[in-house]
mmCIF file of C-alpha atoms and ligand atoms in Angstrom:
data_model
loop_
_atom_site.group_PDB
_atom_site.id
_atom_site.type_symbol
_atom_site.label_atom_id
_atom_site.label_comp_id
_atom_site.label_asym_id
_atom_site.label_seq_id
_atom_site.Cartn_x
_atom_site.Cartn_y
_atom_site.Cartn_z
ATOM 1 C CA UNK A 145 119.978 22.083 144.698
ATOM 2 C CA UNK A 146 122.548 20.618 147.070
ATOM 3 C CA UNK A 147 121.318 19.767 150.561
ATOM 4 C CA UNK A 148 123.591 19.004 153.509
ATOM 5 C CA UNK A 149 123.223 18.706 157.278
ATOM 6 C CA UNK A 150 125.618 18.915 160.196
ATOM 7 C CA UNK A 151 125.040 18.560 163.950
ATOM 8 C CA UNK A 152 126.519 21.294 166.179
ATOM 9 C CA UNK A 153 127.012 21.278 169.911
ATOM 10 C CA UNK A 154 126.492 24.664 171.564
ATOM 11 C CA UNK A 155 128.120 24.984 174.983
ATOM 12 C CA UNK A 156 126.313 27.091 177.558
ATOM 13 C CA UNK A 157 128.106 29.732 179.638
ATOM 14 C CA UNK A 158 126.076 28.690 182.684
ATOM 15 C CA UNK A 159 124.065 25.486 183.172
ATOM 16 C CA UNK A 160 120.607 26.595 182.056
ATOM 17 C CA UNK A 161 117.769 25.788 184.437
ATOM 18 C CA UNK A 162 114.101 26.508 183.798
ATOM 19 C CA UNK A 163 111.057 25.188 185.680
ATOM 20 C CA UNK A 164 111.152 21.731 184.061
ATOM 21 C CA UNK A 165 114.796 20.976 183.137
ATOM 22 C CA UNK A 166 118.511 21.833 183.375
ATOM 23 C CA UNK A 167 121.074 21.634 180.546
ATOM 24 C CA UNK A 168 124.790 22.330 180.042
ATOM 25 C CA UNK A 169 124.880 22.211 176.262
ATOM 26 C CA UNK A 170 122.494 22.108 173.342
ATOM 27 C CA UNK A 171 122.698 19.788 170.350
ATOM 28 C CA UNK A 172 121.372 21.562 167.242
ATOM 29 C CA UNK A 173 121.530 20.765 163.532
ATOM 30 C CA UNK A 174 122.603 23.040 160.662
ATOM 31 C CA UNK A 175 121.211 22.726 157.142
ATOM 32 C CA UNK A 176 122.811 24.131 153.981
ATOM 33 C CA UNK A 177 120.933 24.372 150.690
ATOM 34 C CA UNK A 178 123.009 25.512 147.700
ATOM 35 C CA UNK A 179 122.397 26.349 144.071
ATOM 36 C CA UNK A 180 125.313 26.940 141.700
ATOM 37 C CA UNK A 181 125.902 30.419 143.135
ATOM 38 C CA UNK A 182 124.563 30.825 146.674
ATOM 39 C CA UNK A 183 124.225 28.824 149.882
ATOM 40 C CA UNK A 184 121.306 29.284 152.255
ATOM 41 C CA UNK A 185 121.796 28.201 155.836
ATOM 42 C CA UNK A 186 119.244 27.094 158.410
ATOM 43 C CA UNK A 187 119.247 25.661 161.905
ATOM 44 C CA UNK A 188 117.105 23.308 163.958
ATOM 45 C CA UNK A 189 117.094 23.708 167.754
ATOM 46 C CA UNK A 190 115.026 20.677 168.782
ATOM 47 C CA UNK A 191 113.307 20.435 172.174
ATOM 48 C CA UNK A 192 112.576 17.122 173.844
ATOM 49 C CA UNK A 193 109.585 18.923 175.399
ATOM 50 C CA UNK A 194 108.102 19.267 171.900
ATOM 51 C CA UNK A 195 109.039 15.706 170.927
ATOM 52 C CA UNK A 196 112.260 16.236 168.963
ATOM 53 C CA UNK A 197 116.000 15.723 169.443
ATOM 54 C CA UNK A 198 119.090 16.058 167.245
ATOM 55 C CA UNK A 199 118.800 12.437 166.023
ATOM 56 C CA UNK A 200 115.153 12.784 165.029
ATOM 57 C CA UNK A 201 116.007 16.031 163.239
ATOM 58 C CA UNK A 202 118.852 14.365 161.301
ATOM 59 C CA UNK A 203 116.494 11.557 160.241
ATOM 60 C CA UNK A 204 113.757 13.942 159.149
ATOM 61 C CA UNK A 205 116.215 16.086 157.202
ATOM 62 C CA UNK A 206 117.580 13.105 155.321
ATOM 63 C CA UNK A 207 114.133 12.477 153.895
ATOM 64 C CA UNK A 208 113.198 16.163 153.723
ATOM 65 C CA UNK A 209 116.074 16.791 151.332
ATOM 66 C CA UNK A 210 114.088 14.941 148.657
ATOM 67 C CA UNK A 211 111.095 17.273 149.209
ATOM 68 C CA UNK A 212 113.032 20.397 148.331
ATOM 69 C CA UNK A 213 112.856 20.887 144.584
ATOM 70 C CA UNK A 214 114.920 23.273 142.461
ATOM 71 C CA UNK A 215 113.086 26.478 143.338
ATOM 72 C CA UNK A 216 113.817 28.116 146.713
ATOM 73 C CA UNK A 217 110.971 30.581 146.019
ATOM 74 C CA UNK A 218 108.393 27.755 146.015
ATOM 75 C CA UNK A 219 108.150 28.170 149.783
ATOM 76 C CA UNK A 220 104.420 27.688 150.214
ATOM 77 C CA UNK A 221 104.317 24.383 148.332
ATOM 78 C CA UNK A 222 107.536 23.062 149.878
ATOM 79 C CA UNK A 223 106.471 23.860 153.427
ATOM 80 C CA UNK A 224 102.968 22.390 152.939
ATOM 81 C CA UNK A 225 104.567 19.150 151.709
ATOM 82 C CA UNK A 226 106.991 19.066 154.644
ATOM 83 C CA UNK A 227 104.314 19.860 157.222
ATOM 84 C CA UNK A 228 101.989 17.131 156.019
ATOM 85 C CA UNK A 229 104.809 14.554 156.001
ATOM 86 C CA UNK A 230 106.457 15.689 159.295
ATOM 87 C CA UNK A 231 103.715 17.358 161.352
ATOM 88 C CA UNK A 232 105.489 16.887 164.714
ATOM 89 C CA UNK A 233 108.989 17.930 163.598
ATOM 90 C CA UNK A 234 108.715 21.684 163.705
ATOM 91 C CA UNK A 235 112.376 22.503 164.350
ATOM 92 C CA UNK A 236 113.525 20.266 161.473
ATOM 93 C CA UNK A 237 111.044 22.039 159.202
ATOM 94 C CA UNK A 238 112.211 25.410 160.521
ATOM 95 C CA UNK A 239 115.791 24.579 159.500
ATOM 96 C CA UNK A 240 114.693 23.936 155.900
ATOM 97 C CA UNK A 241 112.446 27.013 155.838
ATOM 98 C CA UNK A 242 115.223 29.304 157.130
ATOM 99 C CA UNK A 243 117.747 27.944 154.618
ATOM 100 C CA UNK A 244 115.287 28.436 151.737
ATOM 101 C CA UNK A 245 114.460 32.013 152.789
ATOM 102 C CA UNK A 246 118.193 32.724 153.117
ATOM 103 C CA UNK A 247 118.933 31.305 149.673
ATOM 104 C CA UNK A 248 115.971 33.031 147.993
ATOM 105 C CA UNK A 249 116.798 36.442 149.536
ATOM 106 C CA UNK A 250 120.436 36.060 148.475
ATOM 107 C CA UNK A 251 119.260 35.427 144.926
ATOM 108 C CA UNK A 252 117.213 38.641 145.153
ATOM 109 C CA UNK A 253 120.276 40.434 146.522
ATOM 110 C CA UNK A 254 118.385 41.887 149.516
ATOM 111 C CA UNK A 255 118.446 41.335 153.280
ATOM 112 C CA UNK A 256 115.509 39.207 154.442
ATOM 113 C CA UNK A 257 113.860 42.078 156.361
ATOM 114 C CA UNK A 258 113.787 44.093 153.151
ATOM 115 C CA UNK A 259 112.185 41.288 151.167
ATOM 116 C CA UNK A 260 109.543 41.109 153.929
ATOM 117 C CA UNK A 261 109.020 44.876 153.729
ATOM 118 C CA UNK A 262 110.151 45.524 157.316
ATOM 119 C CA UNK A 263 111.947 48.530 158.763
ATOM 120 C CA UNK A 264 115.307 47.559 160.355
ATOM 121 C CA UNK A 265 115.078 50.612 162.628
ATOM 122 C CA UNK A 266 111.968 49.159 164.300
ATOM 123 C CA UNK A 267 113.685 46.212 165.977
ATOM 124 C CA UNK A 268 112.832 45.952 169.692
ATOM 125 C CA UNK A 269 115.132 45.656 172.674
ATOM 126 C CA UNK A 270 115.941 42.025 173.399
ATOM 127 C CA UNK A 271 115.783 40.662 176.895
ATOM 128 C CA UNK A 272 118.675 38.707 178.355
ATOM 129 C CA UNK A 273 117.676 35.509 180.163
ATOM 130 C CA UNK A 274 118.637 34.611 183.717
ATOM 131 C CA UNK A 275 117.955 30.930 184.453
ATOM 132 C CA UNK A 276 116.762 29.513 187.775
ATOM 133 C CA UNK A 277 119.526 29.425 190.392
ATOM 134 C CA UNK A 278 120.416 30.147 193.993
ATOM 135 C CA UNK A 279 119.774 33.849 194.771
ATOM 136 C CA UNK A 280 123.542 34.438 195.121
ATOM 137 C CA UNK A 281 124.289 33.008 191.656
ATOM 138 C CA UNK A 282 121.335 34.900 190.178
ATOM 139 C CA UNK A 283 122.822 38.098 191.580
ATOM 140 C CA UNK A 284 126.148 37.386 189.848
ATOM 141 C CA UNK A 285 124.365 36.702 186.573
ATOM 142 C CA UNK A 286 122.363 39.926 186.875
ATOM 143 C CA UNK A 287 125.647 41.819 187.388
ATOM 144 C CA UNK A 288 127.132 40.126 184.301
ATOM 145 C CA UNK A 289 124.042 41.231 182.354
ATOM 146 C CA UNK A 290 124.409 44.895 183.368
ATOM 147 C CA UNK A 291 124.628 45.955 179.685
ATOM 148 C CA UNK A 292 121.117 44.692 178.924
ATOM 149 C CA UNK A 293 118.207 47.031 179.665
ATOM 150 C CA UNK A 294 115.677 44.153 179.844
ATOM 151 C CA UNK A 295 116.057 40.882 181.733
ATOM 152 C CA UNK A 296 113.957 37.757 181.457
ATOM 153 C CA UNK A 297 113.929 36.012 184.807
ATOM 154 C CA UNK A 298 113.055 32.326 184.887
ATOM 155 C CA UNK A 299 110.947 31.450 187.905
ATOM 156 C CA UNK A 300 109.231 28.281 189.089
ATOM 157 C CA UNK A 301 111.222 27.246 192.168
ATOM 158 C CA UNK A 302 110.465 27.599 195.885
ATOM 159 C CA UNK A 303 112.860 30.601 196.020
ATOM 160 C CA UNK A 304 110.983 32.799 193.536
ATOM 161 C CA UNK A 305 110.248 35.712 195.868
ATOM 162 C CA UNK A 306 113.719 35.711 197.387
ATOM 163 C CA UNK A 307 115.199 35.807 193.878
ATOM 164 C CA UNK A 308 112.940 38.736 192.947
ATOM 165 C CA UNK A 309 113.997 40.712 196.036
ATOM 166 C CA UNK A 310 117.656 40.054 195.252
ATOM 167 C CA UNK A 311 117.282 41.193 191.653
ATOM 168 C CA UNK A 312 115.261 44.320 192.350
ATOM 169 C CA UNK A 313 117.735 45.437 194.988
ATOM 170 C CA UNK A 314 120.446 45.220 192.332
ATOM 171 C CA UNK A 315 118.917 46.654 189.164
ATOM 172 C CA UNK A 316 116.315 49.015 187.686
ATOM 173 C CA UNK A 317 116.272 47.058 184.397
ATOM 174 C CA UNK A 318 112.979 46.085 182.784
ATOM 175 C CA UNK A 319 112.059 42.682 184.173
ATOM 176 C CA UNK A 320 110.061 40.038 182.351
ATOM 177 C CA UNK A 321 109.125 36.825 184.139
ATOM 178 C CA UNK A 322 108.912 33.362 182.588
ATOM 179 C CA UNK A 323 107.509 30.548 184.743
ATOM 180 C CA UNK A 324 107.575 27.979 181.897
ATOM 181 C CA UNK A 325 104.322 26.538 183.265
ATOM 182 C CA UNK A 326 106.004 25.782 186.588
ATOM 183 C CA UNK A 327 103.303 27.150 188.907
ATOM 184 C CA UNK A 328 100.026 25.643 190.087
ATOM 185 C CA UNK A 329 97.012 27.869 189.609
ATOM 186 C CA UNK A 330 97.076 28.961 193.278
ATOM 187 C CA UNK A 331 100.804 29.711 193.146
ATOM 188 C CA UNK A 332 100.360 31.633 189.887
ATOM 189 C CA UNK A 333 97.534 33.803 191.247
ATOM 190 C CA UNK A 334 99.591 34.511 194.356
ATOM 191 C CA UNK A 335 102.786 35.210 192.373
ATOM 192 C CA UNK A 336 101.271 37.605 189.835
ATOM 193 C CA UNK A 337 99.915 39.656 192.756
ATOM 194 C CA UNK A 338 103.351 39.758 194.433
ATOM 195 C CA UNK A 339 105.119 40.508 191.157
ATOM 196 C CA UNK A 340 103.308 43.855 190.862
ATOM 197 C CA UNK A 341 105.530 45.054 193.734
ATOM 198 C CA UNK A 342 108.630 44.419 191.631
ATOM 199 C CA UNK A 343 107.584 46.494 188.596
ATOM 200 C CA UNK A 344 107.429 43.511 186.260
ATOM 201 C CA UNK A 345 106.764 44.213 182.569
ATOM 202 C CA UNK A 346 105.038 40.915 181.735
ATOM 203 C CA UNK A 347 104.589 37.308 182.856
ATOM 204 C CA UNK A 348 105.108 34.441 180.471
ATOM 205 C CA UNK A 349 103.420 31.025 180.662
ATOM 206 C CA UNK A 350 102.371 31.084 184.340
ATOM 207 C CA UNK A 351 100.605 27.717 183.963
ATOM 208 C CA UNK A 352 101.069 24.587 181.876
ATOM 209 C CA UNK A 353 99.103 24.543 178.600
ATOM 210 C CA UNK A 354 95.403 23.694 178.957
ATOM 211 C CA UNK A 355 92.719 24.456 181.581
ATOM 212 C CA UNK A 356 91.035 27.649 180.305
ATOM 213 C CA UNK A 357 89.373 28.077 183.713
ATOM 214 C CA UNK A 358 92.738 28.253 185.505
ATOM 215 C CA UNK A 359 94.238 30.552 182.888
ATOM 216 C CA UNK A 360 91.284 32.868 183.284
ATOM 217 C CA UNK A 361 91.861 33.103 187.049
ATOM 218 C CA UNK A 362 95.515 34.041 186.573
ATOM 219 C CA UNK A 363 94.749 36.450 183.740
ATOM 220 C CA UNK A 364 92.205 38.256 185.918
ATOM 221 C CA UNK A 365 94.621 38.450 188.853
ATOM 222 C CA UNK A 366 97.530 39.793 186.781
ATOM 223 C CA UNK A 367 98.002 43.549 186.487
ATOM 224 C CA UNK A 368 100.703 43.036 183.845
ATOM 225 C CA UNK A 369 100.328 41.385 180.403
ATOM 226 C CA UNK A 370 100.267 37.567 180.390
ATOM 227 C CA UNK A 371 102.110 36.058 177.432
ATOM 228 C CA UNK A 372 101.470 32.490 176.237
ATOM 229 C CA UNK A 373 104.517 30.528 175.087
ATOM 230 C CA UNK A 374 104.211 26.739 175.503
ATOM 231 C CA UNK A 375 100.433 27.075 174.935
ATOM 232 C CA UNK A 376 100.881 28.413 171.400
ATOM 233 C CA UNK A 377 102.855 26.535 168.769
ATOM 234 C CA UNK A 378 101.269 27.636 165.503
ATOM 235 C CA UNK A 379 98.640 30.054 164.190
ATOM 236 C CA UNK A 380 95.880 27.496 164.782
ATOM 237 C CA UNK A 381 96.491 27.687 168.574
ATOM 238 C CA UNK A 382 95.816 31.426 168.830
ATOM 239 C CA UNK A 383 92.018 31.473 168.914
ATOM 240 C CA UNK A 384 91.882 29.184 171.972
ATOM 241 C CA UNK A 385 94.171 31.408 174.066
ATOM 242 C CA UNK A 386 93.034 34.803 172.768
ATOM 243 C CA UNK A 387 90.719 35.565 175.721
ATOM 244 C CA UNK A 388 93.036 34.004 178.326
ATOM 245 C CA UNK A 389 96.302 35.831 177.603
ATOM 246 C CA UNK A 390 97.407 39.215 176.278
ATOM 247 C CA UNK A 391 100.088 38.044 173.902
ATOM 248 C CA UNK A 392 101.932 35.134 172.314
ATOM 249 C CA UNK A 393 105.604 34.202 172.176
ATOM 250 C CA UNK A 394 106.413 33.278 168.568
ATOM 251 C CA UNK A 395 109.379 30.956 168.044
ATOM 252 C CA UNK A 396 110.595 29.634 164.693
ATOM 253 C CA UNK A 397 111.352 26.251 166.292
ATOM 254 C CA UNK A 398 107.819 25.784 167.665
ATOM 255 C CA UNK A 399 105.925 26.850 164.562
ATOM 256 C CA UNK A 400 108.146 25.427 161.809
ATOM 257 C CA UNK A 401 109.926 28.456 160.392
ATOM 258 C CA UNK A 402 109.639 31.992 159.079
ATOM 259 C CA UNK A 403 106.598 31.344 156.896
ATOM 260 C CA UNK A 404 104.411 29.998 159.708
ATOM 261 C CA UNK A 405 105.832 32.585 162.141
ATOM 262 C CA UNK A 406 104.480 35.350 159.887
ATOM 263 C CA UNK A 407 101.062 33.663 159.851
ATOM 264 C CA UNK A 408 101.171 33.278 163.624
ATOM 265 C CA UNK A 409 102.111 36.925 164.174
ATOM 266 C CA UNK A 410 99.302 38.139 161.929
ATOM 267 C CA UNK A 411 96.781 35.775 163.530
ATOM 268 C CA UNK A 412 97.735 37.059 166.980
ATOM 269 C CA UNK A 413 97.375 40.669 165.799
ATOM 270 C CA UNK A 414 93.966 39.865 164.285
ATOM 271 C CA UNK A 415 92.936 38.742 167.793
ATOM 272 C CA UNK A 416 94.212 42.005 169.267
ATOM 273 C CA UNK A 417 97.146 40.304 170.986
ATOM 274 C CA UNK A 418 100.684 41.420 171.669
ATOM 275 C CA UNK A 419 103.604 39.629 170.031
ATOM 276 C CA UNK A 420 106.918 38.510 171.458
ATOM 277 C CA UNK A 421 109.512 36.926 169.216
ATOM 278 C CA UNK A 422 111.513 34.356 171.167
ATOM 279 C CA UNK A 423 114.001 31.556 170.725
ATOM 280 C CA UNK A 424 115.565 28.388 172.091
ATOM 281 C CA UNK A 425 119.304 27.962 172.723
ATOM 282 C CA UNK A 426 120.402 28.655 169.152
ATOM 283 C CA UNK A 427 123.446 29.847 167.231
ATOM 284 C CA UNK A 428 123.395 33.162 165.382
ATOM 285 C CA UNK A 429 121.858 31.398 162.360
ATOM 286 C CA UNK A 430 118.380 30.844 163.827
ATOM 287 C CA UNK A 431 118.579 33.903 166.097
ATOM 288 C CA UNK A 432 119.362 36.164 163.138
ATOM 289 C CA UNK A 433 116.565 34.632 161.065
ATOM 290 C CA UNK A 434 114.101 35.412 163.877
ATOM 291 C CA UNK A 435 115.581 38.895 164.342
ATOM 292 C CA UNK A 436 114.578 39.771 160.759
ATOM 293 C CA UNK A 437 110.918 39.355 161.872
ATOM 294 C CA UNK A 438 111.399 41.326 165.085
ATOM 295 C CA UNK A 439 110.205 44.684 163.655
ATOM 296 C CA UNK A 440 106.748 43.036 163.753
ATOM 297 C CA UNK A 441 107.004 42.304 167.493
ATOM 298 C CA UNK A 442 106.373 44.286 170.677
ATOM 299 C CA UNK A 443 109.021 42.354 172.583
ATOM 300 C CA UNK A 444 112.088 40.381 171.553
ATOM 301 C CA UNK A 445 113.684 37.610 173.546
ATOM 302 C CA UNK A 446 116.437 36.684 171.112
ATOM 303 C CA UNK A 447 119.380 35.914 173.333
ATOM 304 C CA UNK A 448 119.994 32.183 172.706
ATOM 305 C CA UNK A 449 123.291 32.990 170.940
ATOM 306 C CA UNK A 450 124.384 35.218 173.843
ATOM 307 C CA UNK A 451 124.104 32.338 176.312
ATOM 308 C CA UNK A 452 126.663 30.106 174.529
ATOM 309 C CA UNK A 453 130.468 30.163 174.387
ATOM 310 C CA UNK A 454 131.059 28.721 170.902
ATOM 311 C CA UNK A 455 128.691 30.408 168.445
ATOM 312 C CA UNK A 456 130.123 29.432 165.026
ATOM 313 C CA UNK A 457 128.488 32.422 163.274
ATOM 314 C CA UNK A 458 128.156 36.190 163.322
ATOM 315 C CA UNK A 459 124.822 37.749 162.407
ATOM 316 C CA UNK A 460 122.489 40.014 164.338
ATOM 317 C CA UNK A 461 124.236 42.053 167.034
ATOM 318 C CA UNK A 462 122.945 43.809 170.137
ATOM 319 C CA UNK A 463 123.677 47.499 170.826
ATOM 320 C CA UNK A 464 122.439 48.901 174.137
ATOM 321 C CA UNK A 465 120.003 45.996 174.183
ATOM 322 C CA UNK A 466 118.541 46.704 170.741
ATOM 323 C CA UNK A 467 118.793 44.188 167.902
ATOM 324 C CA UNK A 468 120.862 45.406 164.942
ATOM 325 C CA UNK A 469 120.173 43.490 161.728
ATOM 326 C CA UNK A 470 122.935 42.604 159.266
ATOM 327 C CA UNK A 471 122.810 44.394 155.900
ATOM 328 C CA UNK A 472 124.069 41.523 153.740
ATOM 329 C CA UNK A 473 121.659 39.729 151.358
ATOM 330 C CA UNK A 474 119.694 36.835 152.882
ATOM 331 C CA UNK A 475 119.673 36.403 156.636
ATOM 332 C CA UNK A 476 123.213 37.779 156.514
ATOM 333 C CA UNK A 477 125.162 35.408 158.746
ATOM 334 C CA UNK A 478 128.837 34.624 158.150
ATOM 335 C CA UNK A 479 131.153 32.062 159.803
ATOM 336 C CA UNK A 480 132.920 33.512 162.821
HETATM 337 MG MG1 MG B 766 109.070 31.087 177.479
#
């Protein structure tokens, strides 16, 4: 099979600020894997927070190309080989995994969701993310997002409560909060109590990963579900958080692709937890791949492609907030 890689720069509509960082663009990497008839496409959206960047991804993929044999259906063996050689390079592995699933499903002539046995009518509503900003700018962004029935509000600055007042005065949309671990335990306990006044659907990653004692305090204080994101990378992280949170945010880039995401989802369910399927800043390639798994999730936060101005692809679309999966074989993305 032919293996090729290409970096892409995704420009953000607004500088994107979360509790720990601000960015104006995102450097991702595309992977194509072709046989004599079909081409599967994948994408890596590396995060410095998880120890990767576009250069490290390009290096990993150069070597990874020699790990991918001639059979795109040999996913288990290929991904085990890649994971043992590149344990810390989850987004690079995700790019290969997505491209292989895309290629294999194209060979089968079915959309990925169908191969996975999932019902495309069961996709959830996706939230639309509003980054940290001055209350006035947040208000403008909330107005721009009027077509989305669910908003994910990034908190973790000294203006959190002011921002919440501003938003609730403007909209009745469902509101999900993501602190990206930006609160101390005292702040988090205080905030989850206040957030009940704003009819908040859930709170994501109130604290940094670690400290079960602190997580327990916040979990007990929160009337709404607490979802773990940065605390859970793969299925082996679920057991440790199962009593401290109500759900997990599954991202292809954190866990290493579709195959591990399925394991992670099922592990979370086995622990009685809720499931959110989320993303990084990604083009429609990785977003669409994740959207095919979304019928398994309670919540979707698949808006990375909606936050950029130069998405090179068309795939999953959003109608009245709900994800609509493409019907073409594979993950079903085409160049824009
Ligand atoms: Mg998050």
